[in-house]
Short mmCIF file of C-alpha atoms in Angstrom, two decimals:
data_model
loop_
_atom_site.label_atom_id
_atom_site.label_comp_id
_atom_site.label_asym_id
_atom_site.label_seq_id
_atom_site.Cartn_x
_atom_site.Cartn_y
_atom_site.Cartn_z
CA MET E 1 108.87 68.41 113.80
CA ILE E 2 111.46 71.01 112.77
CA ASP E 3 113.48 70.14 109.70
CA ALA E 4 116.82 71.69 110.76
CA PRO E 5 118.68 71.20 107.43
CA LEU E 6 115.81 72.82 105.53
CA ASP E 7 115.77 75.71 108.01
CA ARG E 8 119.48 76.25 107.56
CA TRP E 9 119.20 76.28 103.78
CA LEU E 10 116.29 78.70 103.94
CA LEU E 11 118.23 81.07 106.20
CA ARG E 12 121.28 80.88 103.96
CA ALA E 13 119.23 81.57 100.84
CA CYS E 14 117.46 84.57 102.42
CA LEU E 15 120.81 85.97 103.57
CA TRP E 16 123.17 85.27 100.71
CA ILE E 17 120.91 85.86 97.70
CA PRO E 18 120.20 89.51 98.67
CA LEU E 19 123.85 90.03 99.70
CA ALA E 20 125.12 88.52 96.43
CA ALA E 21 122.72 90.78 94.49
CA LEU E 22 123.95 93.78 96.50
CA ILE E 23 127.55 92.96 95.66
CA LEU E 24 126.81 92.29 91.99
CA PHE E 25 124.51 95.24 91.32
CA PHE E 26 126.10 97.79 93.64
CA GLY E 27 129.59 96.74 94.67
CA VAL E 28 130.80 95.63 91.24
CA PRO E 29 129.52 98.75 89.41
CA MET E 30 131.19 101.02 91.98
CA LEU E 31 134.49 99.19 91.57
CA THR E 32 134.06 99.42 87.81
CA ILE E 33 133.63 103.19 87.78
CA ALA E 34 136.74 103.53 89.96
CA TRP E 35 138.68 101.32 87.51
CA ARG E 36 137.28 103.21 84.48
CA SER E 37 138.66 106.45 85.89
CA LEU E 38 142.16 104.93 85.49
CA LEU E 39 141.73 103.87 81.85
CA ASP E 40 142.78 106.33 79.17
CA GLU E 41 141.18 106.60 75.75
CA GLY E 42 143.69 104.16 74.27
CA GLY E 43 142.89 101.46 76.80
CA GLY E 44 146.01 101.92 78.90
CA VAL E 45 146.07 102.23 82.66
CA GLY E 46 147.22 105.49 84.19
CA VAL E 47 146.21 108.80 85.67
CA SER E 48 145.61 110.65 82.41
CA ASN E 49 141.95 111.22 83.24
CA TRP E 50 142.87 112.71 86.60
CA VAL E 51 145.46 114.92 84.89
CA ALA E 52 142.82 115.99 82.38
CA LEU E 53 140.59 116.91 85.30
CA TRP E 54 143.13 119.47 86.47
CA GLU E 55 143.27 120.88 82.94
CA THR E 56 139.48 121.17 82.58
CA PRO E 57 138.44 124.50 84.13
CA GLY E 58 134.77 123.77 83.49
CA VAL E 59 134.83 120.98 86.07
CA TRP E 60 136.27 123.20 88.78
CA ARG E 61 133.81 125.94 87.95
CA ALA E 62 130.98 123.39 88.21
CA LEU E 63 132.40 122.20 91.55
CA ALA E 64 132.50 125.76 92.89
CA HIS E 65 128.94 126.34 91.67
CA SER E 66 127.77 123.12 93.33
CA LEU E 67 129.34 124.06 96.66
CA VAL E 68 127.93 127.60 96.61
CA LEU E 69 124.51 126.31 95.61
CA GLY E 70 124.64 123.52 98.20
CA VAL E 71 125.56 125.82 101.09
CA SER E 72 123.02 128.48 100.09
CA ALA E 73 120.19 125.98 99.63
CA THR E 74 121.08 124.25 102.90
CA VAL E 75 120.89 127.43 104.99
CA ILE E 76 117.59 128.55 103.47
CA THR E 77 115.98 125.11 103.47
CA VAL E 78 116.85 124.30 107.08
CA LEU E 79 115.47 127.64 108.25
CA LEU E 80 112.22 127.12 106.34
CA ALA E 81 111.99 123.49 107.45
CA PHE E 82 112.38 124.57 111.07
CA VAL E 83 109.49 127.01 110.67
CA VAL E 84 107.34 124.30 109.08
CA ALA E 85 108.23 121.57 111.57
CA PHE E 86 107.81 123.81 114.60
CA GLY E 87 104.49 125.09 113.30
CA LEU E 88 103.15 121.59 112.67
CA GLU E 89 104.40 119.99 115.91
CA ARG E 90 104.64 122.74 118.52
CA THR E 91 101.84 125.22 117.71
CA ALA E 92 98.06 125.10 117.61
CA MET E 93 97.86 126.91 114.28
CA PRO E 94 95.06 125.98 111.85
CA GLY E 95 95.52 124.52 108.36
CA LYS E 96 97.96 121.75 109.31
CA ARG E 97 96.37 119.27 106.91
CA PHE E 98 96.80 121.63 103.94
CA ILE E 99 100.38 122.40 104.90
CA GLY E 100 101.22 118.70 105.27
CA ALA E 101 99.62 117.89 101.92
CA SER E 102 101.52 120.71 100.20
CA LEU E 103 104.80 119.40 101.61
CA ALA E 104 104.10 116.04 99.96
CA LEU E 105 103.72 117.53 96.48
CA PRO E 106 107.45 117.67 95.56
CA VAL E 107 107.77 114.01 96.60
CA LEU E 108 105.07 112.97 94.13
CA ALA E 109 106.73 114.55 91.10
CA PRO E 110 110.04 114.27 89.25
CA SER E 111 112.46 116.89 90.54
CA LEU E 112 112.41 118.77 87.25
CA VAL E 113 108.68 119.55 87.72
CA LEU E 114 109.64 122.27 90.18
CA GLY E 115 111.90 123.81 87.55
CA LEU E 116 109.08 123.62 85.01
CA GLY E 117 106.68 125.29 87.42
CA LEU E 118 109.10 128.14 88.07
CA ILE E 119 109.52 128.65 84.33
CA PHE E 120 105.73 128.76 83.90
CA LEU E 121 105.51 131.36 86.67
CA LEU E 122 108.74 133.38 86.51
CA GLY E 123 110.19 132.57 83.09
CA ARG E 124 110.61 135.05 80.27
CA ASN E 125 107.16 134.06 79.03
CA GLY E 126 105.75 133.25 82.45
CA LEU E 127 102.60 134.39 84.16
CA VAL E 128 104.29 136.93 86.45
CA GLY E 129 106.09 138.55 83.55
CA LYS E 130 102.86 138.83 81.58
CA LEU E 131 101.01 140.42 84.50
CA LEU E 132 103.84 142.89 85.22
CA GLY E 133 104.72 143.57 81.61
CA ALA E 134 108.31 142.46 82.22
CA ARG E 135 110.59 139.57 81.26
CA PRO E 136 112.07 138.22 84.52
CA GLU E 137 115.15 136.01 84.36
CA VAL E 138 114.73 132.84 86.41
CA TYR E 139 117.33 130.70 84.66
CA GLY E 140 120.63 130.24 86.45
CA PHE E 141 121.56 130.42 90.11
CA SER E 142 118.42 132.11 91.43
CA GLY E 143 115.94 129.74 89.76
CA LEU E 144 118.03 126.68 90.59
CA LEU E 145 118.29 127.79 94.22
CA ILE E 146 114.51 128.18 94.55
CA ALA E 147 113.86 124.83 92.86
CA ASP E 148 116.38 122.97 95.03
CA VAL E 149 115.04 124.54 98.23
CA MET E 150 111.53 123.39 97.33
CA TYR E 151 112.78 119.93 96.37
CA ALA E 152 114.73 119.37 99.60
CA LEU E 153 112.27 121.06 101.98
CA PRO E 154 109.99 118.01 102.56
CA GLN E 155 112.94 115.81 103.53
CA ALA E 156 114.37 118.36 105.95
CA ALA E 157 110.95 119.03 107.48
CA MET E 158 110.39 115.30 108.00
CA ILE E 159 113.65 114.97 109.97
CA LEU E 160 112.90 117.99 112.14
CA ARG E 161 109.30 116.94 112.78
CA ALA E 162 110.51 113.55 114.01
CA ALA E 163 112.93 115.29 116.39
CA PHE E 164 110.21 117.59 117.74
CA ARG E 165 108.07 114.53 118.49
CA HIS E 166 110.86 113.15 120.72
CA GLY E 167 110.73 116.16 123.01
CA ASP E 168 109.67 115.71 126.63
CA ALA E 169 106.86 117.90 127.99
CA ARG E 170 108.17 117.45 131.55
CA HIS E 171 111.22 119.60 130.77
CA TYR E 172 109.00 122.46 129.65
CA GLU E 173 106.71 122.07 132.64
CA ALA E 174 109.67 122.20 135.03
CA ALA E 175 111.07 125.29 133.30
CA GLU E 176 107.70 126.99 133.45
CA LEU E 177 107.42 126.30 137.19
CA LEU E 178 110.84 127.91 137.64
CA GLY E 179 109.54 131.05 135.92
CA ALA E 180 111.19 130.66 132.50
CA THR E 181 109.59 132.71 129.75
CA PRO E 182 108.54 131.07 126.45
CA TRP E 183 111.63 132.54 124.79
CA ARG E 184 113.93 131.12 127.48
CA ARG E 185 112.28 127.71 127.17
CA PHE E 186 112.83 127.86 123.42
CA VAL E 187 116.50 128.85 123.74
CA ASP E 188 117.42 126.59 126.66
CA ILE E 189 115.35 123.46 125.85
CA THR E 190 114.10 123.40 122.26
CA LEU E 191 117.23 124.49 120.39
CA PRO E 192 119.71 122.28 122.32
CA GLY E 193 117.42 119.31 121.86
CA MET E 194 117.28 119.93 118.12
CA ARG E 195 120.99 120.40 117.43
CA TYR E 196 121.63 116.94 116.01
CA ALA E 197 118.42 116.95 114.01
CA LEU E 198 119.36 120.32 112.52
CA LEU E 199 122.80 118.98 111.62
CA SER E 200 121.25 115.85 110.12
CA ALA E 201 118.76 117.88 108.07
CA ALA E 202 121.50 120.22 106.88
CA PHE E 203 123.65 117.45 105.47
CA VAL E 204 120.67 115.70 103.88
CA VAL E 205 119.76 118.95 102.11
CA PHE E 206 123.36 119.55 101.07
CA THR E 207 123.60 116.05 99.59
CA VAL E 208 120.28 116.35 97.75
CA THR E 209 121.24 119.74 96.35
CA ILE E 210 124.69 118.95 95.01
CA THR E 211 123.53 115.67 93.45
CA ASP E 212 120.24 116.88 91.92
CA PHE E 213 120.14 116.62 88.13
CA GLY E 214 116.52 117.30 87.16
CA ASN E 215 116.25 120.91 88.27
CA ALA E 216 119.78 121.69 87.08
CA VAL E 217 119.11 120.49 83.54
CA VAL E 218 115.77 122.34 83.27
CA ILE E 219 116.40 125.68 84.93
CA GLY E 220 120.16 125.79 85.52
CA GLY E 221 120.82 127.77 82.33
CA ASP E 222 124.42 128.96 82.14
CA TYR E 223 125.09 127.93 85.75
CA PRO E 224 126.67 124.47 85.38
CA VAL E 225 126.98 122.18 88.40
CA LEU E 226 128.71 118.84 88.87
CA ALA E 227 125.62 116.81 87.98
CA THR E 228 125.21 118.51 84.60
CA GLU E 229 128.98 118.42 84.06
CA ILE E 230 128.97 114.61 84.32
CA TYR E 231 126.07 114.44 81.88
CA ASN E 232 127.83 116.76 79.42
CA GLN E 233 131.14 114.90 79.61
CA VAL E 234 129.51 111.51 78.98
CA SER E 235 126.51 112.22 76.73
CA GLY E 236 127.75 115.39 75.07
CA GLN E 237 131.50 114.85 74.59
CA MET E 238 131.67 111.06 75.04
CA LYS E 239 134.53 111.43 77.52
CA PHE E 240 133.71 108.42 79.65
CA GLY E 241 136.97 108.41 81.57
CA LEU E 242 136.64 112.04 82.58
CA GLY E 243 132.98 111.44 83.39
CA ALA E 244 134.03 108.65 85.77
CA VAL E 245 136.50 110.97 87.46
CA VAL E 246 133.88 113.70 87.90
CA GLY E 247 131.50 111.07 89.24
CA LEU E 248 134.02 110.07 91.89
CA LEU E 249 134.55 113.74 92.66
CA LEU E 250 130.80 114.10 93.25
CA LEU E 251 130.87 110.98 95.43
CA LEU E 252 133.25 112.53 97.98
CA PRO E 253 131.11 115.38 99.37
CA ALA E 254 127.98 113.25 99.12
CA GLY E 255 129.58 110.38 101.05
CA LEU E 256 130.96 112.73 103.70
CA SER E 257 127.57 114.38 104.13
CA VAL E 258 125.81 111.03 104.49
CA TRP E 259 128.30 109.86 107.11
CA ILE E 260 127.93 113.04 109.18
CA GLU E 261 124.14 112.84 108.84
CA HIS E 262 124.22 109.23 110.05
CA VAL E 263 126.24 110.15 113.13
CA ALA E 264 123.97 113.09 113.89
CA ALA E 265 120.83 110.97 113.47
CA ARG E 266 122.15 108.33 115.92
CA ARG E 267 122.98 110.95 118.53
CA GLN E 268 119.61 112.61 118.09
CA ALA E 269 117.89 109.25 118.61
CA GLY E 270 119.88 108.77 121.78
CA LEU E 271 118.51 111.97 123.28
CA GLY E 272 114.96 110.68 123.54
CA ALA E 273 113.67 108.53 126.35
CA GLU E 274 111.09 105.80 126.06
CA SER E 275 109.08 107.44 128.85
CA ALA E 276 109.18 110.88 127.20
CA ARG E 277 105.86 112.66 126.89
CA PRO E 278 105.68 114.82 123.73
CA PRO E 279 104.54 118.40 124.41
CA ARG E 280 100.96 119.18 123.48
CA PRO E 281 100.66 122.73 122.12
CA VAL E 282 98.02 124.97 123.60
CA PRO E 283 96.54 127.89 121.65
CA TRP E 284 98.58 131.08 121.92
CA ALA E 285 97.82 133.73 119.31
CA TRP E 286 101.16 135.56 119.59
CA ARG E 287 102.92 132.37 118.48
CA ASP E 288 100.30 130.61 116.35
CA VAL E 289 99.40 133.50 114.03
CA PRO E 290 102.96 134.28 112.83
CA PHE E 291 103.71 130.59 112.30
CA PHE E 292 100.41 130.12 110.47
CA VAL E 293 101.21 133.01 108.12
CA GLY E 294 104.76 131.74 107.52
CA ASN E 295 103.67 128.17 106.93
CA LEU E 296 100.85 129.27 104.67
CA LEU E 297 103.31 131.21 102.51
CA ILE E 298 105.71 128.26 102.31
CA ALA E 299 103.01 125.67 101.62
CA GLY E 300 101.21 128.01 99.22
CA SER E 301 104.42 128.51 97.24
CA LEU E 302 104.90 124.75 96.85
CA ALA E 303 101.27 124.23 95.84
CA CYS E 304 101.42 127.18 93.45
CA VAL E 305 104.55 125.96 91.64
CA VAL E 306 103.37 122.36 91.27
CA GLY E 307 99.77 123.40 90.57
CA THR E 308 100.91 125.76 87.82
CA VAL E 309 102.40 122.80 85.95
CA VAL E 310 99.03 121.03 86.07
CA ILE E 311 97.08 124.13 85.07
CA GLY E 312 99.56 125.02 82.34
CA SER E 313 99.13 121.59 80.79
CA LEU E 314 95.40 122.34 80.39
CA MET E 315 95.76 125.80 78.80
CA ARG E 316 95.90 126.38 75.05
CA LEU E 317 98.93 128.70 75.12
CA TRP E 318 100.37 129.53 78.52
CA PRO E 319 100.07 132.31 79.65
CA TYR E 320 98.58 134.13 76.64
CA LYS E 321 95.55 131.99 75.73
CA LEU E 322 94.19 130.66 78.99
CA GLU E 323 91.54 128.49 77.37
CA PHE E 324 90.88 124.94 78.56
CA THR E 325 92.16 122.25 76.21
CA LEU E 326 93.45 118.69 76.28
CA LYS E 327 95.55 119.00 73.13
CA HIS E 328 98.82 118.92 75.07
CA TYR E 329 97.92 115.43 76.29
CA ASP E 330 97.94 114.22 72.68
CA ILE E 331 101.64 113.41 72.92
CA THR E 332 103.22 111.85 69.86
CA LEU E 333 106.82 112.98 70.33
CA ALA E 334 109.46 111.14 72.36
CA GLY E 335 107.58 107.86 71.95
CA GLY E 336 104.19 109.18 73.04
CA TYR E 337 102.93 107.49 76.20
CA ALA E 338 105.01 104.36 75.72
CA PRO E 339 107.65 105.64 78.20
CA LEU E 340 104.93 106.02 80.83
CA TRP E 341 103.95 102.36 80.49
CA THR E 342 107.62 101.38 80.58
CA SER E 343 108.02 103.38 83.79
CA LEU E 344 105.04 101.56 85.24
CA ALA E 345 106.54 98.17 84.35
CA VAL E 346 109.95 99.16 85.76
CA SER E 347 108.40 100.56 88.95
CA VAL E 348 106.21 97.51 89.58
CA LEU E 349 109.21 95.23 89.06
CA THR E 350 111.32 97.43 91.37
CA ALA E 351 108.66 97.21 94.08
CA LEU E 352 108.13 93.44 93.82
CA LEU E 353 111.76 92.43 93.50
CA GLY E 354 113.00 94.93 96.07
CA THR E 355 110.39 94.07 98.69
CA LEU E 356 111.09 90.34 98.33
CA LEU E 357 114.88 90.75 98.63
CA LEU E 358 114.63 93.14 101.56
CA LEU E 359 112.15 90.95 103.43
CA GLY E 360 114.45 87.93 103.15
CA LEU E 361 117.51 89.94 104.18
CA ALA E 362 115.82 91.56 107.18
CA LEU E 363 114.39 88.25 108.41
CA ALA E 364 117.72 86.47 108.05
CA ALA E 365 119.62 89.33 109.71
CA ARG E 366 117.38 89.10 112.79
CA ARG E 367 118.63 85.55 113.44
CA LEU E 368 122.31 86.50 113.08
CA PRO E 369 124.63 87.20 116.00
CA PRO E 370 125.19 90.93 116.75
CA ALA E 371 128.49 91.31 114.84
CA PRO E 372 127.32 89.79 111.51
CA ALA E 373 124.00 91.63 111.84
CA ARG E 374 125.89 94.93 112.13
CA ALA E 375 127.95 93.99 109.06
CA VAL E 376 124.75 93.37 107.07
CA ALA E 377 123.36 96.72 108.21
CA LEU E 378 126.59 98.46 107.19
CA LEU E 379 126.59 96.89 103.72
CA SER E 380 122.93 97.80 103.28
CA ALA E 381 123.67 101.43 104.22
CA LEU E 382 126.41 101.95 101.62
CA PRO E 383 124.14 102.78 98.62
CA VAL E 384 122.74 105.87 100.33
CA ALA E 385 126.11 107.60 99.90
CA VAL E 386 126.11 107.19 96.11
CA PRO E 387 124.27 109.82 94.01
CA GLY E 388 121.90 108.42 91.42
CA LEU E 389 123.87 109.91 88.53
CA VAL E 390 127.04 108.14 89.68
CA LEU E 391 125.23 104.83 90.19
CA GLY E 392 123.68 104.99 86.73
CA LEU E 393 127.03 105.78 85.13
CA SER E 394 128.65 102.88 86.98
CA TYR E 395 125.99 100.57 85.49
CA VAL E 396 127.04 101.67 82.01
CA PHE E 397 130.65 100.73 82.72
CA ALA E 398 129.74 97.45 84.45
CA PHE E 399 127.03 96.03 82.16
CA ASN E 400 127.68 97.56 78.74
CA ARG E 401 130.55 95.14 78.13
CA PRO E 402 129.75 92.31 75.70
CA GLN E 403 132.43 90.04 77.16
CA TRP E 404 130.82 90.08 80.60
CA PRO E 405 128.23 87.38 81.48
CA PHE E 406 125.64 89.93 82.65
CA ALA E 407 125.93 92.13 79.55
CA ALA E 408 122.62 90.71 78.29
CA LEU E 409 120.87 92.73 80.99
CA TYR E 410 121.94 96.05 79.47
CA GLY E 411 119.02 97.92 77.96
CA SER E 412 116.48 95.72 79.75
CA VAL E 413 113.64 96.62 82.08
CA LEU E 414 115.19 94.36 84.71
CA LEU E 415 118.44 96.33 84.85
CA LEU E 416 116.53 99.61 85.14
CA ALA E 417 114.52 98.13 88.02
CA LEU E 418 117.68 96.93 89.77
CA CYS E 419 119.32 100.33 89.38
CA ASN E 420 116.28 102.06 90.88
CA PHE E 421 116.12 99.53 93.71
CA TYR E 422 119.74 99.94 94.75
CA HIS E 423 119.44 103.71 94.42
CA TYR E 424 116.87 103.61 97.27
CA HIS E 425 118.05 100.38 98.89
CA THR E 426 119.16 101.91 102.18
CA GLN E 427 115.95 103.78 103.00
CA ALA E 428 113.85 100.74 102.14
CA TYR E 429 116.03 98.37 104.19
CA VAL E 430 115.88 100.62 107.25
CA THR E 431 112.09 100.61 107.03
CA MET E 432 111.92 96.84 106.57
CA SER E 433 114.37 96.03 109.38
CA SER E 434 112.56 98.43 111.73
CA GLY E 435 109.32 96.59 110.99
CA VAL E 436 110.95 93.21 111.64
CA ARG E 437 112.39 94.38 114.97
CA ALA E 438 108.94 95.64 116.01
CA VAL E 439 107.45 92.11 115.85
CA PRO E 440 107.17 90.86 119.48
CA ASP E 441 109.53 88.04 120.43
CA ALA E 442 106.67 86.36 122.29
CA LEU E 443 104.93 85.54 119.00
CA GLU E 444 107.99 83.73 117.67
CA GLU E 445 108.48 81.93 120.97
CA ALA E 446 104.90 80.70 120.88
CA CYS E 447 105.37 79.41 117.35
CA SER E 448 108.57 77.62 118.40
CA ALA E 449 106.82 76.03 121.37
CA LEU E 450 104.28 74.57 118.94
CA GLY E 451 107.09 73.01 116.88
CA GLY E 452 107.01 75.51 114.04
CA SER E 453 109.90 75.62 111.57
CA VAL E 454 111.63 78.80 110.38
CA TRP E 455 109.32 78.82 107.35
CA ARG E 456 106.26 78.58 109.60
CA HIS E 457 107.63 81.38 111.79
CA TRP E 458 107.93 83.67 108.80
CA ARG E 459 104.67 82.65 107.16
CA ASP E 460 102.46 82.64 110.25
CA VAL E 461 104.12 85.29 112.45
CA TYR E 462 106.21 87.79 110.53
CA VAL E 463 104.39 88.20 107.21
CA PRO E 464 100.97 88.90 108.82
CA ALA E 465 102.56 91.32 111.30
CA LEU E 466 104.62 93.00 108.56
CA ARG E 467 101.83 93.65 106.05
CA PRO E 468 101.73 97.43 106.66
CA THR E 469 105.54 97.55 106.39
CA LEU E 470 105.52 95.47 103.20
CA TRP E 471 102.99 97.82 101.63
CA THR E 472 105.01 100.84 102.75
CA VAL E 473 108.28 99.53 101.30
CA ALA E 474 106.69 98.35 98.05
CA LEU E 475 104.88 101.62 97.40
CA PHE E 476 107.94 103.66 98.42
CA LEU E 477 110.05 101.82 95.84
CA PHE E 478 107.29 102.13 93.26
CA MET E 479 106.80 105.87 93.75
CA ARG E 480 110.51 106.72 93.78
CA SER E 481 111.09 104.59 90.70
CA MET E 482 108.32 106.44 88.86
CA VAL E 483 109.87 109.89 89.43
CA THR E 484 113.61 109.23 89.43
CA LEU E 485 115.69 110.71 86.63
CA SER E 486 119.35 110.86 87.57
CA ALA E 487 119.84 107.13 88.19
CA VAL E 488 118.46 106.07 84.81
CA ILE E 489 119.44 108.90 82.46
CA PHE E 490 122.47 106.94 81.15
CA LEU E 491 120.67 103.59 80.97
CA ILE E 492 117.67 104.35 78.76
CA THR E 493 117.51 103.06 75.20
CA PRO E 494 115.01 103.78 72.39
CA SER E 495 113.01 100.74 73.52
CA THR E 496 113.18 101.51 77.26
CA MET E 497 112.52 105.25 77.43
CA LEU E 498 111.09 106.26 80.81
CA GLY E 499 108.52 108.85 81.84
CA ALA E 500 110.79 111.26 83.72
CA VAL E 501 113.31 111.19 80.86
CA SER E 502 110.52 111.93 78.36
CA VAL E 503 109.60 115.03 80.38
CA MET E 504 113.20 116.21 80.09
CA ARG E 505 113.32 115.46 76.35
CA LEU E 506 110.05 117.31 75.69
CA ASP E 507 111.27 120.33 77.64
CA GLU E 508 114.62 120.33 75.81
CA ALA E 509 112.73 120.27 72.48
CA GLY E 510 110.70 123.32 73.50
CA PHE E 511 107.41 121.49 74.10
CA THR E 512 107.02 122.71 77.66
CA SER E 513 103.23 122.34 77.74
CA GLN E 514 103.48 118.72 76.65
CA ALA E 515 106.24 118.21 79.24
CA ALA E 516 103.82 119.61 81.82
CA ALA E 517 101.09 117.23 80.62
CA PHE E 518 103.40 114.23 80.87
CA SER E 519 104.48 115.35 84.34
CA THR E 520 100.85 115.61 85.38
CA CYS E 521 100.25 112.01 84.31
CA ILE E 522 103.21 110.86 86.39
CA MET E 523 102.04 112.85 89.41
CA LEU E 524 98.54 111.42 89.05
CA ILE E 525 99.85 107.84 89.11
CA VAL E 526 102.16 108.49 92.06
CA GLY E 527 99.44 110.41 93.91
CA VAL E 528 96.98 107.55 93.52
CA SER E 529 99.69 105.18 94.79
CA ALA E 530 100.25 107.35 97.86
CA TRP E 531 96.50 107.38 98.51
CA LEU E 532 96.41 103.59 98.21
CA LEU E 533 99.22 103.36 100.74
CA GLN E 534 97.17 105.33 103.25
CA VAL E 535 94.08 103.22 102.61
CA LEU E 536 95.93 99.91 102.89
CA THR E 537 97.92 100.79 105.99
CA ARG E 538 94.85 102.26 107.67
CA SER E 539 92.77 99.20 106.90
CA ARG E 540 95.48 96.91 108.31
CA SER E 541 95.99 98.88 111.50
CA PRO E 542 94.42 97.35 114.63
#
């Protein structure tokens, strides 16, 4: 017999606890940073910080640099991502497994690893300079552009690959019967069908580029961008009010880009038909060979940059004494390996807490009427528009206040886990809700016919069906928490130093080989986690 009052309380708890946490740990901090931008150094309310912004030329120079870098990286990345996605989905070229694995490498590492790898290769004391007898200059715009392109490439390629899979082979077959050449089919069918995906990928890349902090702090040199400007204003000059203003300034282009990307993604999804038959590429040397060469160069560059960090960590003195050694793994500075274990604890907590909250919210949202369900989806999508650096700074303003009831959380592992979770809340919620919607209604109807309560529905129907999704969400949150830097850079304390921050500290102190060794340890943990995800999801698949 169904206990209706108990069902109602369960639904309310699963809905309102995650929503209350979203408001408290995302909404309140964002309101706090907006309020902090209106407080002057004396505690009064006004627009002095905004006036100071106009009188700070460094901020406007950083804004111009960010826009130039964002546009340049977007154009290059989208072009390269198109080559990669087309080669993987629409050609019969060999080596697809290697290319796909190479694309995953930047995802497994903190963003600053790409900057480290470029320094090891192209820096003043890099391998290329030693071989050529020169001292190339990779710091500044050129190095930052290369690092950001490599960092954003996997995300852009993923969007374009998904769009290519939604193509319909019947369109190409009809065009071929009408005598259209391969080039005409490409121009008249492929490109129009990809327009929204290209727009979506472009704005994702632009957002990632202008908000990236890791590469900018490692290889940016004398080319300041908005992300480093916020860090300098807050950590360097202790100008918290101006830092809040710059954070809001960074929020505007990021939010606009996310909104445009969302619209483009919805329109792209509307182009596909359920009965569409994806094209199956047939071997054609004139197309496959050029794409194979291009993809091999792109994938090889990614593997070379990330692999150089690993190899450099094992060399006695890179690149002059290339003798195998493990001395760089004997890390005693910056807390030794304690930050790595703290990162593990934070990441595990992020995965467990986040998966539980998202599961309850997605299950409760499925039973809501359409209008409230759309409101829940909208609220859950808001965090994606906030850069990690801005979210972390808002946590400082919201929770580093002794008079507030939640001030005890500041400096704790729990607050770091919550910050990481809400940094990636939107992506994880979309995955979870998609998994919930994929559960057949017939299973729930059968459970209801047998007199099952809401709890029995979830326990006996949804949780077994959602196991692959639960593993995916948990490991996604774990892996992103392990490598994130921007969201936590303002929240770390001497007792809660994290792995990605330790890499940055070691590099700033000049211990680049030890920074490479620490990065390798992080990549190893995240790589093993990604492998476990594949094993678990494969073993659970029917």
